[in-house]
Amino acid sequence: MTKTATDPTDTMRGLEDAPAAVLAGGGRLAVAQPAAGQAAMLTPDEGLKALSLRPHLVCHVGFLVDRLGLLSRMTRSEARSAVGAQAHFDLAELFAFVYPARPALPSPAGIAEAVGIANAAMEDGLPNLIRQCARTILAALASDSSLNPHEAARFVIFLERANWPWARLVRESLARRNCDFDDIASLSSLNIPERLPDWEDKGWAAPPDTRPVEEQEVEAVFASMAGPDAEARAGQRLYCAEAAQAFAPRDKASENEILLAEAGTGLGKTLGYLAPAHLWARRNGATVWISTYSRNLQHQIQREANRAYPDKALQKQKVVIRKGRENYLCLLNFAERIASLGPHSGRAGVLGVLIARWVMASRDGDMVGGDFPSWLPALFTFSAQGDIYTSATAAGLGITDRRGECVHSACAHYRKCFIERAIRAARKAEIVIANHALVITQAALDQALEPLRPKGEQRGSGRIRRLILDEGHHIFDAADSAFSSHLTAMEAFELRRWLRGGEPRGRRARSLASRIGELIEDNEKGEKALAGIIAAARILPGPGWQGRIRADMPDGPFESFLALIRAQVLARSPLRGPYMRQAPCHPLPPGLDEVKSELEQALKALMVPISELAGVLLERLDSDARRLDNAQRARIEATVLSLKRRGEIVLRGWRDMLASLDKPAQTDQEADKFVSWFAVDYAAGREGDVGMHRHWIDPTIPLAEAVLKPVDGAIITSATLKDRPPDVPDDWASAEMRTGVRHLPFRVRRSIHDSPFDYAGQTRILAVTDVDRNNDNQIAAAYRELFLAARGGALGLFTSIDRLRRVHKRLLGPLGRQGLTLYAQHVDPMDNATLVDLFRAETDSCLLGATAMRDGIDVPGQALRLIVLDRVPWSRPDILERTRSKAFGGGAWRDMMVRLRLRQAFGRLVRKHDDRGVFVVLDSRLTKRFTTAFPSNVEVERVGLVDTIETVERFLAEPF
């Protein structure tokens, strides 16, 4: 198209006509007209009406409308429907388009900081700040060559046809750069995946050496990584020296080097184990795997590890993050999704463009915790146009790989794939930062597949040899998830989709035949096996199974089995919890034994052709060895692995579960190993899944066998490994039990390093004795007054999500009227990481959260100065918990779990030497046997609410 010149004064025309609107104190909407000075303050109802009548300049309309809806007389859906008809100028959308992979908080101050505007809290108010941000971003687009304006120009006409409010202003800014604008009919015409660079396969690293590292050498590396201005910490250096011993060569095939190390908060354990890990990996041409529980900690460790590599290119090569496939963008899923987005696709098309912009700029394609703006999907969760995007999370977009449908080398984008790139990068890296779920699941799979490997085939050279398990207190839960089995409707439905594809025809999901059909062309045995799989898979629950089961009209033995389970659960578990109803398996309901036998035979009939097809593919690896290139061989191997995992592990596991129902649990020979139950799961108040569950009573038994024994050396570390029961000063039994080291046939080394903080001077701990924990009004009033006493900087922790939501409704208005912003997990349309980032940045805000906030956030400084816990964190008394309690000591187990959770919650409060704060539990049941969870030099005061409020005000006002 013809280039045009535009007067800079015209660039903001249209935007300057739009009022700017932001949330203000008291939940009001501050609206500043372009020509007006003072902003008008509107009530929530007035604000929603104003937003529904004309476009405004806003920042993150999803959060804005949800917040106003909660405070108004409208329901949330009514508020979204009213405002969704307007096309607002959303500053967050403009930022995501111009700076697609740059981190920023989706708030006026957050975006102002990201674009370099100083003193974001402007005296003339936030409405004018977001207008200034918009001007700055558009001006940068018109002048900053680093932004690659020609790449942005490709999308402009498409966005204009999609009626994106910013499209004309973006065009005018880019026209000043003499850009050409592509007239595209759909996003797919840009062929975005093909414009990405290919990954390079450099093969596996050579077998590592086994040279040890000496303490003096580790000390030198530690000093270099810490830097000359680092604070001297004797405990950190001792921890580092002890960690180095875990990298000693193995002396016996039957023993390895394992260190169980508790390192108190603030010690600096990350740098303490990174120094010897880096030195050992560099010296031996090897890889050290570091595993965490939370995604956020993965990126924190990456930043610390990068200190060892001053050159950024070397950092990218030597330090790699690995996650499960479900975290990464799938280019094939993305291409299929955008293929349907024409120029008149409205908001869905706009989101498609913003994701496409991110794809071209992303470092690694990581959509969950990486450089993807996690707050972006929430901008598109409501619209009068009924867009196809309904989830406020990246996973909900349906463009990550969650169903195991990868076609590997048959994919048109295989050589561009972010997942394959990360896998190959990890093979040659020195530090790989993964998570417990990936490490344990992969180890469990390797172990399960070992008996199924052809004779003479060895494990891959990518086996983990040196492993550091950070957040070691979560290993028990991670192993519990990895080694459990679930014979449920949703698990079976997903297997059916993996085998048969989307049903009815035309629905998104690739079948097994479409993924591997050409691999077995002209192979009669393979084609017969594939046809047998497709036919036998009909016994798995298909579309509409929920309605048939609820109507007691099941189709086939699997649905009949599920219907009988559902009836038993509903009959024997009359009091439904918010998420699940459970019932013991025995005595079996009438008719289940016969249906179970029929289902066992049907599953066997499905296993047989799956095993036959895997055998055909393995034969081809041998017979066509001279003709198969690396990509084809990798694809066949991956397909065989998937077939074996689903056909010979999952289906065999289901058959074992059915067989275990033949005898009551009391006579089951494996009763001391496993516990099973029937359950109906609920989501948003509706039945979501039904089936049978089976867990190891002690999941660290398979953990020790699959993860701890095979490695040459491991460090298991955390600030809260050990329990602190009363009158037991040095209890390692709990740590050894929860990490699995007690199942090793040799002793492991143990070390403990206390926190360097002065908890007696920096904290106060109070148990409130006169608040009724079962009265929502009293609980809400306590939270309100305590948050006000602290003037924000408060984290409210809840043991129940339902209670959190009920209390949130009672707090939002009163806190807002006092100028305190309240954020809440499970309420606000933001992911947890964004909520924590907002809370951390706004030092006088408040945050409500549940388990994830209790165990996995790091908020140093004044932003967190008060923690309020709604009640003593007992475990939910479900069947699994009751069984484990009985196996691990009854009351001692239950008390230990309470103390460990209290330790984790208290550990959020002080993160630096100059932090100070108050920890409050609104529960008189915080008895002496639980208070040993806290530092021994801090007295737990049992007082009434009034005295607690006064203590919070007085302590936080004192100089420190």
PDB file of C-alpha atoms in Angstrom, residues 78-308:
ATOM      1  CA  GLU A  78     -24.189  -8.732  34.019  1.00  0.00           C
ATOM      2  CA  ALA A  79     -21.264  -6.315  34.385  1.00  0.00           C
ATOM      3  CA  ARG A  80     -19.245  -8.147  31.769  1.00  0.00           C
ATOM      4  CA  SER A  81     -22.168  -8.268  29.373  1.00  0.00           C
ATOM      5  CA  ALA A  82     -22.890  -4.549  29.731  1.00  0.00           C
ATOM      6  CA  VAL A  83     -19.320  -3.369  29.205  1.00  0.00           C
ATOM      7  CA  GLY A  84     -18.324  -6.039  26.694  1.00  0.00           C
ATOM      8  CA  ALA A  85     -20.285  -4.314  23.943  1.00  0.00           C
ATOM      9  CA  GLN A  86     -17.881  -1.360  23.954  1.00  0.00           C
ATOM     10  CA  ALA A  87     -14.450  -1.332  22.316  1.00  0.00           C
ATOM     11  CA  HIS A  88     -12.282   0.398  24.896  1.00  0.00           C
ATOM     12  CA  PHE A  89      -8.744   1.693  24.452  1.00  0.00           C
ATOM     13  CA  ASP A  90      -7.010  -0.783  26.764  1.00  0.00           C
ATOM     14  CA  LEU A  91      -3.484   0.308  27.648  1.00  0.00           C
ATOM     15  CA  ALA A  92      -2.536  -3.279  28.540  1.00  0.00           C
ATOM     16  CA  GLU A  93      -3.436  -4.428  25.019  1.00  0.00           C
ATOM     17  CA  LEU A  94      -1.401  -1.647  23.418  1.00  0.00           C
ATOM     18  CA  PHE A  95       1.595  -2.539  25.578  1.00  0.00           C
ATOM     19  CA  ALA A  96       1.275  -6.242  24.686  1.00  0.00           C
ATOM     20  CA  PHE A  97       1.252  -5.365  20.983  1.00  0.00           C
ATOM     21  CA  VAL A  98       4.216  -2.989  21.018  1.00  0.00           C
ATOM     22  CA  TYR A  99       6.327  -4.832  23.642  1.00  0.00           C
ATOM     23  CA  PRO A 100       5.163  -8.454  23.239  1.00  0.00           C
ATOM     24  CA  ALA A 101       7.677 -10.215  25.520  1.00  0.00           C
ATOM     25  CA  ARG A 102       8.627  -7.412  27.903  1.00  0.00           C
ATOM     26  CA  PRO A 103       7.568  -8.004  31.532  1.00  0.00           C
ATOM     27  CA  ALA A 104       5.098  -5.528  33.016  1.00  0.00           C
ATOM     28  CA  LEU A 105       2.383  -5.421  35.627  1.00  0.00           C
ATOM     29  CA  PRO A 106      -1.084  -4.818  34.121  1.00  0.00           C
ATOM     30  CA  SER A 107      -1.628  -1.642  36.135  1.00  0.00           C
ATOM     31  CA  PRO A 108      -1.089   2.055  35.314  1.00  0.00           C
ATOM     32  CA  ALA A 109       1.978   2.217  37.557  1.00  0.00           C
ATOM     33  CA  GLY A 110       3.297  -1.121  36.294  1.00  0.00           C
ATOM     34  CA  ILE A 111       3.125  -0.166  32.640  1.00  0.00           C
ATOM     35  CA  ALA A 112       4.509   3.296  33.409  1.00  0.00           C
ATOM     36  CA  GLU A 113       7.547   1.669  34.991  1.00  0.00           C
ATOM     37  CA  ALA A 114       7.942  -0.736  32.061  1.00  0.00           C
ATOM     38  CA  VAL A 115       8.021   2.108  29.514  1.00  0.00           C
ATOM     39  CA  GLY A 116      10.390   4.263  31.574  1.00  0.00           C
ATOM     40  CA  ILE A 117       8.055   6.873  33.038  1.00  0.00           C
ATOM     41  CA  ALA A 118       9.495   7.984  36.378  1.00  0.00           C
ATOM     42  CA  ASN A 119       7.414   8.979  39.406  1.00  0.00           C
ATOM     43  CA  ALA A 120       4.420   6.945  38.337  1.00  0.00           C
ATOM     44  CA  ALA A 121       2.264   8.203  41.227  1.00  0.00           C
ATOM     45  CA  MET A 122       1.681  11.549  39.516  1.00  0.00           C
ATOM     46  CA  GLU A 123       0.045  14.337  41.445  1.00  0.00           C
ATOM     47  CA  ASP A 124      -2.575  14.895  38.762  1.00  0.00           C
ATOM     48  CA  GLY A 125      -3.730  11.286  39.125  1.00  0.00           C
ATOM     49  CA  LEU A 126      -3.709   7.907  37.454  1.00  0.00           C
ATOM     50  CA  PRO A 127      -6.185   8.813  34.667  1.00  0.00           C
ATOM     51  CA  ASN A 128      -3.635  11.238  33.283  1.00  0.00           C
ATOM     52  CA  LEU A 129      -0.851   8.693  33.861  1.00  0.00           C
ATOM     53  CA  ILE A 130      -2.415   6.113  31.554  1.00  0.00           C
ATOM     54  CA  ARG A 131      -2.884   8.816  28.925  1.00  0.00           C
ATOM     55  CA  GLN A 132       0.804   9.680  29.239  1.00  0.00           C
ATOM     56  CA  CYS A 133       1.696   5.965  28.965  1.00  0.00           C
ATOM     57  CA  ALA A 134      -0.321   5.674  25.758  1.00  0.00           C
ATOM     58  CA  ARG A 135       1.431   8.686  24.257  1.00  0.00           C
ATOM     59  CA  THR A 136       4.832   7.289  25.250  1.00  0.00           C
ATOM     60  CA  ILE A 137       4.170   3.862  23.742  1.00  0.00           C
ATOM     61  CA  LEU A 138       2.836   5.279  20.466  1.00  0.00           C
ATOM     62  CA  ALA A 139       5.752   7.701  20.252  1.00  0.00           C
ATOM     63  CA  ALA A 140       8.195   4.837  20.774  1.00  0.00           C
ATOM     64  CA  LEU A 141       6.498   2.874  18.009  1.00  0.00           C
ATOM     65  CA  ALA A 142       7.022   5.859  15.733  1.00  0.00           C
ATOM     66  CA  SER A 143      10.687   6.385  16.586  1.00  0.00           C
ATOM     67  CA  ASP A 144      12.435   3.458  18.292  1.00  0.00           C
ATOM     68  CA  SER A 145      14.111   1.270  15.676  1.00  0.00           C
ATOM     69  CA  SER A 146      14.650  -1.553  18.166  1.00  0.00           C
ATOM     70  CA  LEU A 147      10.922  -2.265  18.104  1.00  0.00           C
ATOM     71  CA  ASN A 148      11.073  -3.570  14.492  1.00  0.00           C
ATOM     72  CA  PRO A 149       8.189  -1.475  13.161  1.00  0.00           C
ATOM     73  CA  HIS A 150       7.968  -3.372   9.880  1.00  0.00           C
ATOM     74  CA  GLU A 151       7.074  -6.550  11.795  1.00  0.00           C
ATOM     75  CA  ALA A 152       4.316  -4.708  13.655  1.00  0.00           C
ATOM     76  CA  ALA A 153       2.986  -3.202  10.404  1.00  0.00           C
ATOM     77  CA  ARG A 154       2.153  -6.654   9.038  1.00  0.00           C
ATOM     78  CA  PHE A 155      -0.857  -6.849  11.355  1.00  0.00           C
ATOM     79  CA  VAL A 156      -2.324  -3.353  11.106  1.00  0.00           C
ATOM     80  CA  ILE A 157      -4.947  -3.772   8.364  1.00  0.00           C
ATOM     81  CA  PHE A 158      -6.075  -7.048   9.929  1.00  0.00           C
ATOM     82  CA  LEU A 159      -6.536  -5.249  13.255  1.00  0.00           C
ATOM     83  CA  GLU A 160      -8.437  -2.412  11.620  1.00  0.00           C
ATOM     84  CA  ARG A 161     -10.908  -4.891  10.142  1.00  0.00           C
ATOM     85  CA  ALA A 162     -11.174  -6.569  13.559  1.00  0.00           C
ATOM     86  CA  ASN A 163     -12.190  -3.131  14.928  1.00  0.00           C
ATOM     87  CA  TRP A 164      -9.323  -2.908  17.392  1.00  0.00           C
ATOM     88  CA  PRO A 165      -9.545   0.627  18.834  1.00  0.00           C
ATOM     89  CA  TRP A 166      -5.777   1.128  18.740  1.00  0.00           C
ATOM     90  CA  ALA A 167      -5.383   0.064  15.084  1.00  0.00           C
ATOM     91  CA  ARG A 168      -5.628   3.510  13.483  1.00  0.00           C
ATOM     92  CA  LEU A 169      -3.310   5.112  16.018  1.00  0.00           C
ATOM     93  CA  VAL A 170      -0.794   2.302  15.559  1.00  0.00           C
ATOM     94  CA  ARG A 171      -1.002   2.751  11.776  1.00  0.00           C
ATOM     95  CA  GLU A 172      -0.373   6.494  12.064  1.00  0.00           C
ATOM     96  CA  SER A 173       2.626   5.927  14.326  1.00  0.00           C
ATOM     97  CA  LEU A 174       4.103   3.325  11.978  1.00  0.00           C
ATOM     98  CA  ALA A 175       3.438   5.500   8.922  1.00  0.00           C
ATOM     99  CA  ARG A 176       6.008   7.911  10.318  1.00  0.00           C
ATOM    100  CA  ARG A 177       8.531   5.075   9.946  1.00  0.00           C
ATOM    101  CA  ASN A 178       7.615   4.603   6.249  1.00  0.00           C
ATOM    102  CA  CYS A 179       6.255   1.112   6.901  1.00  0.00           C
ATOM    103  CA  ASP A 180       4.360  -0.986   4.380  1.00  0.00           C
ATOM    104  CA  PHE A 181       1.091  -2.528   5.564  1.00  0.00           C
ATOM    105  CA  ASP A 182       0.182  -6.060   4.496  1.00  0.00           C
ATOM    106  CA  ASP A 183      -3.429  -6.667   3.460  1.00  0.00           C
ATOM    107  CA  ILE A 184      -3.897 -10.129   4.993  1.00  0.00           C
ATOM    108  CA  ALA A 185      -7.129 -12.095   4.957  1.00  0.00           C
ATOM    109  CA  SER A 186      -6.178 -14.269   7.942  1.00  0.00           C
ATOM    110  CA  LEU A 187      -3.329 -14.537  10.382  1.00  0.00           C
ATOM    111  CA  SER A 188      -2.343 -17.896   8.944  1.00  0.00           C
ATOM    112  CA  SER A 189      -1.356 -16.159   5.698  1.00  0.00           C
ATOM    113  CA  LEU A 190       1.619 -14.661   7.585  1.00  0.00           C
ATOM    114  CA  ASN A 191       2.915 -18.209   8.229  1.00  0.00           C
ATOM    115  CA  ILE A 192       4.164 -17.113  11.630  1.00  0.00           C
ATOM    116  CA  PRO A 193       5.712 -20.415  12.812  1.00  0.00           C
ATOM    117  CA  GLU A 194       7.821 -20.718   9.675  1.00  0.00           C
ATOM    118  CA  ARG A 195       9.423 -17.355  10.365  1.00  0.00           C
ATOM    119  CA  LEU A 196      10.987 -18.704  13.556  1.00  0.00           C
ATOM    120  CA  PRO A 197      14.564 -20.031  13.494  1.00  0.00           C
ATOM    121  CA  ASP A 198      15.215 -23.765  13.356  1.00  0.00           C
ATOM    122  CA  TRP A 199      16.605 -25.505  16.384  1.00  0.00           C
ATOM    123  CA  GLU A 200      19.888 -27.324  15.947  1.00  0.00           C
ATOM    124  CA  ASP A 201      20.330 -30.914  17.077  1.00  0.00           C
ATOM    125  CA  LYS A 202      23.868 -31.345  18.360  1.00  0.00           C
ATOM    126  CA  GLY A 203      23.186 -34.801  19.743  1.00  0.00           C
ATOM    127  CA  TRP A 204      23.808 -36.037  23.255  1.00  0.00           C
ATOM    128  CA  ALA A 205      26.709 -34.861  25.354  1.00  0.00           C
ATOM    129  CA  ALA A 206      29.608 -37.251  25.813  1.00  0.00           C
ATOM    130  CA  PRO A 207      29.580 -39.402  28.959  1.00  0.00           C
ATOM    131  CA  PRO A 208      30.633 -37.178  31.862  1.00  0.00           C
ATOM    132  CA  ASP A 209      33.841 -37.441  33.786  1.00  0.00           C
ATOM    133  CA  THR A 210      33.745 -38.109  37.542  1.00  0.00           C
ATOM    134  CA  ARG A 211      36.388 -35.717  38.840  1.00  0.00           C
ATOM    135  CA  PRO A 212      35.614 -34.367  42.332  1.00  0.00           C
ATOM    136  CA  VAL A 213      35.536 -30.730  43.384  1.00  0.00           C
ATOM    137  CA  GLU A 214      37.640 -29.463  46.245  1.00  0.00           C
ATOM    138  CA  GLU A 215      36.385 -27.214  49.015  1.00  0.00           C
ATOM    139  CA  GLN A 216      38.874 -24.424  48.229  1.00  0.00           C
ATOM    140  CA  GLU A 217      37.842 -24.418  44.569  1.00  0.00           C
ATOM    141  CA  VAL A 218      34.172 -24.251  45.480  1.00  0.00           C
ATOM    142  CA  GLU A 219      34.924 -21.366  47.835  1.00  0.00           C
ATOM    143  CA  ALA A 220      36.546 -19.429  44.986  1.00  0.00           C
ATOM    144  CA  VAL A 221      33.592 -20.051  42.649  1.00  0.00           C
ATOM    145  CA  PHE A 222      31.158 -19.071  45.382  1.00  0.00           C
ATOM    146  CA  ALA A 223      33.002 -15.784  45.997  1.00  0.00           C
ATOM    147  CA  SER A 224      33.011 -15.018  42.277  1.00  0.00           C
ATOM    148  CA  MET A 225      29.282 -15.677  41.909  1.00  0.00           C
ATOM    149  CA  ALA A 226      28.396 -13.768  45.097  1.00  0.00           C
ATOM    150  CA  GLY A 227      30.354 -10.706  43.999  1.00  0.00           C
ATOM    151  CA  PRO A 228      32.633  -8.360  45.960  1.00  0.00           C
ATOM    152  CA  ASP A 229      29.776  -6.542  47.725  1.00  0.00           C
ATOM    153  CA  ALA A 230      28.052  -9.682  49.005  1.00  0.00           C
ATOM    154  CA  GLU A 231      27.218  -9.860  52.689  1.00  0.00           C
ATOM    155  CA  ALA A 232      29.456 -12.280  54.593  1.00  0.00           C
ATOM    156  CA  ARG A 233      27.365 -15.203  55.860  1.00  0.00           C
ATOM    157  CA  ALA A 234      29.258 -17.940  57.674  1.00  0.00           C
ATOM    158  CA  GLY A 235      26.265 -20.274  57.550  1.00  0.00           C
ATOM    159  CA  GLN A 236      25.921 -19.887  53.797  1.00  0.00           C
ATOM    160  CA  ARG A 237      29.564 -20.740  53.181  1.00  0.00           C
ATOM    161  CA  LEU A 238      29.363 -23.787  55.459  1.00  0.00           C
ATOM    162  CA  TYR A 239      26.222 -24.914  53.627  1.00  0.00           C
ATOM    163  CA  CYS A 240      28.090 -24.482  50.323  1.00  0.00           C
ATOM    164  CA  ALA A 241      31.005 -26.607  51.543  1.00  0.00           C
ATOM    165  CA  GLU A 242      28.649 -29.378  52.661  1.00  0.00           C
ATOM    166  CA  ALA A 243      26.767 -29.254  49.352  1.00  0.00           C
ATOM    167  CA  ALA A 244      30.034 -29.784  47.508  1.00  0.00           C
ATOM    168  CA  GLN A 245      30.402 -33.199  49.148  1.00  0.00           C
ATOM    169  CA  ALA A 246      27.310 -34.423  47.296  1.00  0.00           C
ATOM    170  CA  PHE A 247      29.355 -34.156  44.078  1.00  0.00           C
ATOM    171  CA  ALA A 248      31.927 -36.698  45.212  1.00  0.00           C
ATOM    172  CA  PRO A 249      32.455 -39.716  42.911  1.00  0.00           C
ATOM    173  CA  ARG A 250      30.499 -42.843  43.681  1.00  0.00           C
ATOM    174  CA  ASP A 251      32.543 -45.441  45.584  1.00  0.00           C
ATOM    175  CA  LYS A 252      30.016 -48.288  45.482  1.00  0.00           C
ATOM    176  CA  ALA A 253      27.429 -49.253  42.903  1.00  0.00           C
ATOM    177  CA  SER A 254      24.947 -49.831  45.723  1.00  0.00           C
ATOM    178  CA  GLU A 255      25.425 -46.431  47.379  1.00  0.00           C
ATOM    179  CA  ASN A 256      25.436 -42.831  46.287  1.00  0.00           C
ATOM    180  CA  GLU A 257      26.008 -39.412  47.825  1.00  0.00           C
ATOM    181  CA  ILE A 258      22.828 -37.876  49.258  1.00  0.00           C
ATOM    182  CA  LEU A 259      22.659 -34.816  51.477  1.00  0.00           C
ATOM    183  CA  LEU A 260      19.536 -33.913  53.412  1.00  0.00           C
ATOM    184  CA  ALA A 261      20.001 -30.206  54.221  1.00  0.00           C
ATOM    185  CA  GLU A 262      17.680 -27.841  56.034  1.00  0.00           C
ATOM    186  CA  ALA A 263      18.663 -24.219  55.409  1.00  0.00           C
ATOM    187  CA  GLY A 264      16.695 -21.558  57.229  1.00  0.00           C
ATOM    188  CA  THR A 265      15.059 -18.667  55.403  1.00  0.00           C
ATOM    189  CA  GLY A 266      17.540 -15.970  54.448  1.00  0.00           C
ATOM    190  CA  LEU A 267      20.599 -18.230  54.519  1.00  0.00           C
ATOM    191  CA  GLY A 268      21.080 -18.015  50.744  1.00  0.00           C
ATOM    192  CA  LYS A 269      20.934 -21.723  49.935  1.00  0.00           C
ATOM    193  CA  THR A 270      20.405 -21.191  46.189  1.00  0.00           C
ATOM    194  CA  LEU A 271      23.859 -19.701  45.687  1.00  0.00           C
ATOM    195  CA  GLY A 272      25.203 -22.209  48.206  1.00  0.00           C
ATOM    196  CA  TYR A 273      24.354 -25.215  46.038  1.00  0.00           C
ATOM    197  CA  LEU A 274      24.808 -23.464  42.664  1.00  0.00           C
ATOM    198  CA  ALA A 275      28.525 -22.817  43.232  1.00  0.00           C
ATOM    199  CA  PRO A 276      29.543 -26.506  43.567  1.00  0.00           C
ATOM    200  CA  ALA A 277      26.983 -27.535  40.925  1.00  0.00           C
ATOM    201  CA  HIS A 278      28.465 -25.121  38.388  1.00  0.00           C
ATOM    202  CA  LEU A 279      32.038 -26.126  39.173  1.00  0.00           C
ATOM    203  CA  TRP A 280      31.317 -29.860  38.962  1.00  0.00           C
ATOM    204  CA  ALA A 281      29.330 -29.554  35.712  1.00  0.00           C
ATOM    205  CA  ARG A 282      32.015 -27.424  34.039  1.00  0.00           C
ATOM    206  CA  ARG A 283      34.857 -29.679  35.169  1.00  0.00           C
ATOM    207  CA  ASN A 284      33.211 -32.944  34.125  1.00  0.00           C
ATOM    208  CA  GLY A 285      31.396 -31.888  30.964  1.00  0.00           C
ATOM    209  CA  ALA A 286      28.182 -32.876  32.687  1.00  0.00           C
ATOM    210  CA  THR A 287      24.737 -31.600  33.611  1.00  0.00           C
ATOM    211  CA  VAL A 288      23.330 -30.899  37.058  1.00  0.00           C
ATOM    212  CA  TRP A 289      19.557 -30.948  37.311  1.00  0.00           C
ATOM    213  CA  ILE A 290      17.935 -28.613  39.826  1.00  0.00           C
ATOM    214  CA  SER A 291      14.311 -29.376  40.602  1.00  0.00           C
ATOM    215  CA  THR A 292      11.791 -27.102  42.317  1.00  0.00           C
ATOM    216  CA  TYR A 293       8.117 -27.307  43.148  1.00  0.00           C
ATOM    217  CA  SER A 294       7.009 -23.880  41.899  1.00  0.00           C
ATOM    218  CA  ARG A 295       7.518 -22.342  38.463  1.00  0.00           C
ATOM    219  CA  ASN A 296       8.379 -18.963  39.963  1.00  0.00           C
ATOM    220  CA  LEU A 297      11.376 -20.400  41.811  1.00  0.00           C
ATOM    221  CA  GLN A 298      12.642 -21.898  38.545  1.00  0.00           C
ATOM    222  CA  HIS A 299      13.140 -18.418  37.141  1.00  0.00           C
ATOM    223  CA  GLN A 300      14.654 -17.122  40.390  1.00  0.00           C
ATOM    224  CA  ILE A 301      17.231 -19.915  40.258  1.00  0.00           C
ATOM    225  CA  GLN A 302      17.914 -19.135  36.603  1.00  0.00           C
ATOM    226  CA  ARG A 303      18.751 -15.541  37.487  1.00  0.00           C
ATOM    227  CA  GLU A 304      21.131 -16.723  40.221  1.00  0.00           C
ATOM    228  CA  ALA A 305      22.741 -19.327  37.962  1.00  0.00           C
ATOM    229  CA  ASN A 306      23.365 -16.719  35.266  1.00  0.00           C
ATOM    230  CA  ARG A 307      25.908 -15.106  37.618  1.00  0.00           C
ATOM    231  CA  ALA A 308      28.321 -17.864  36.665  1.00  0.00           C
TER     232      ALA A 308
END
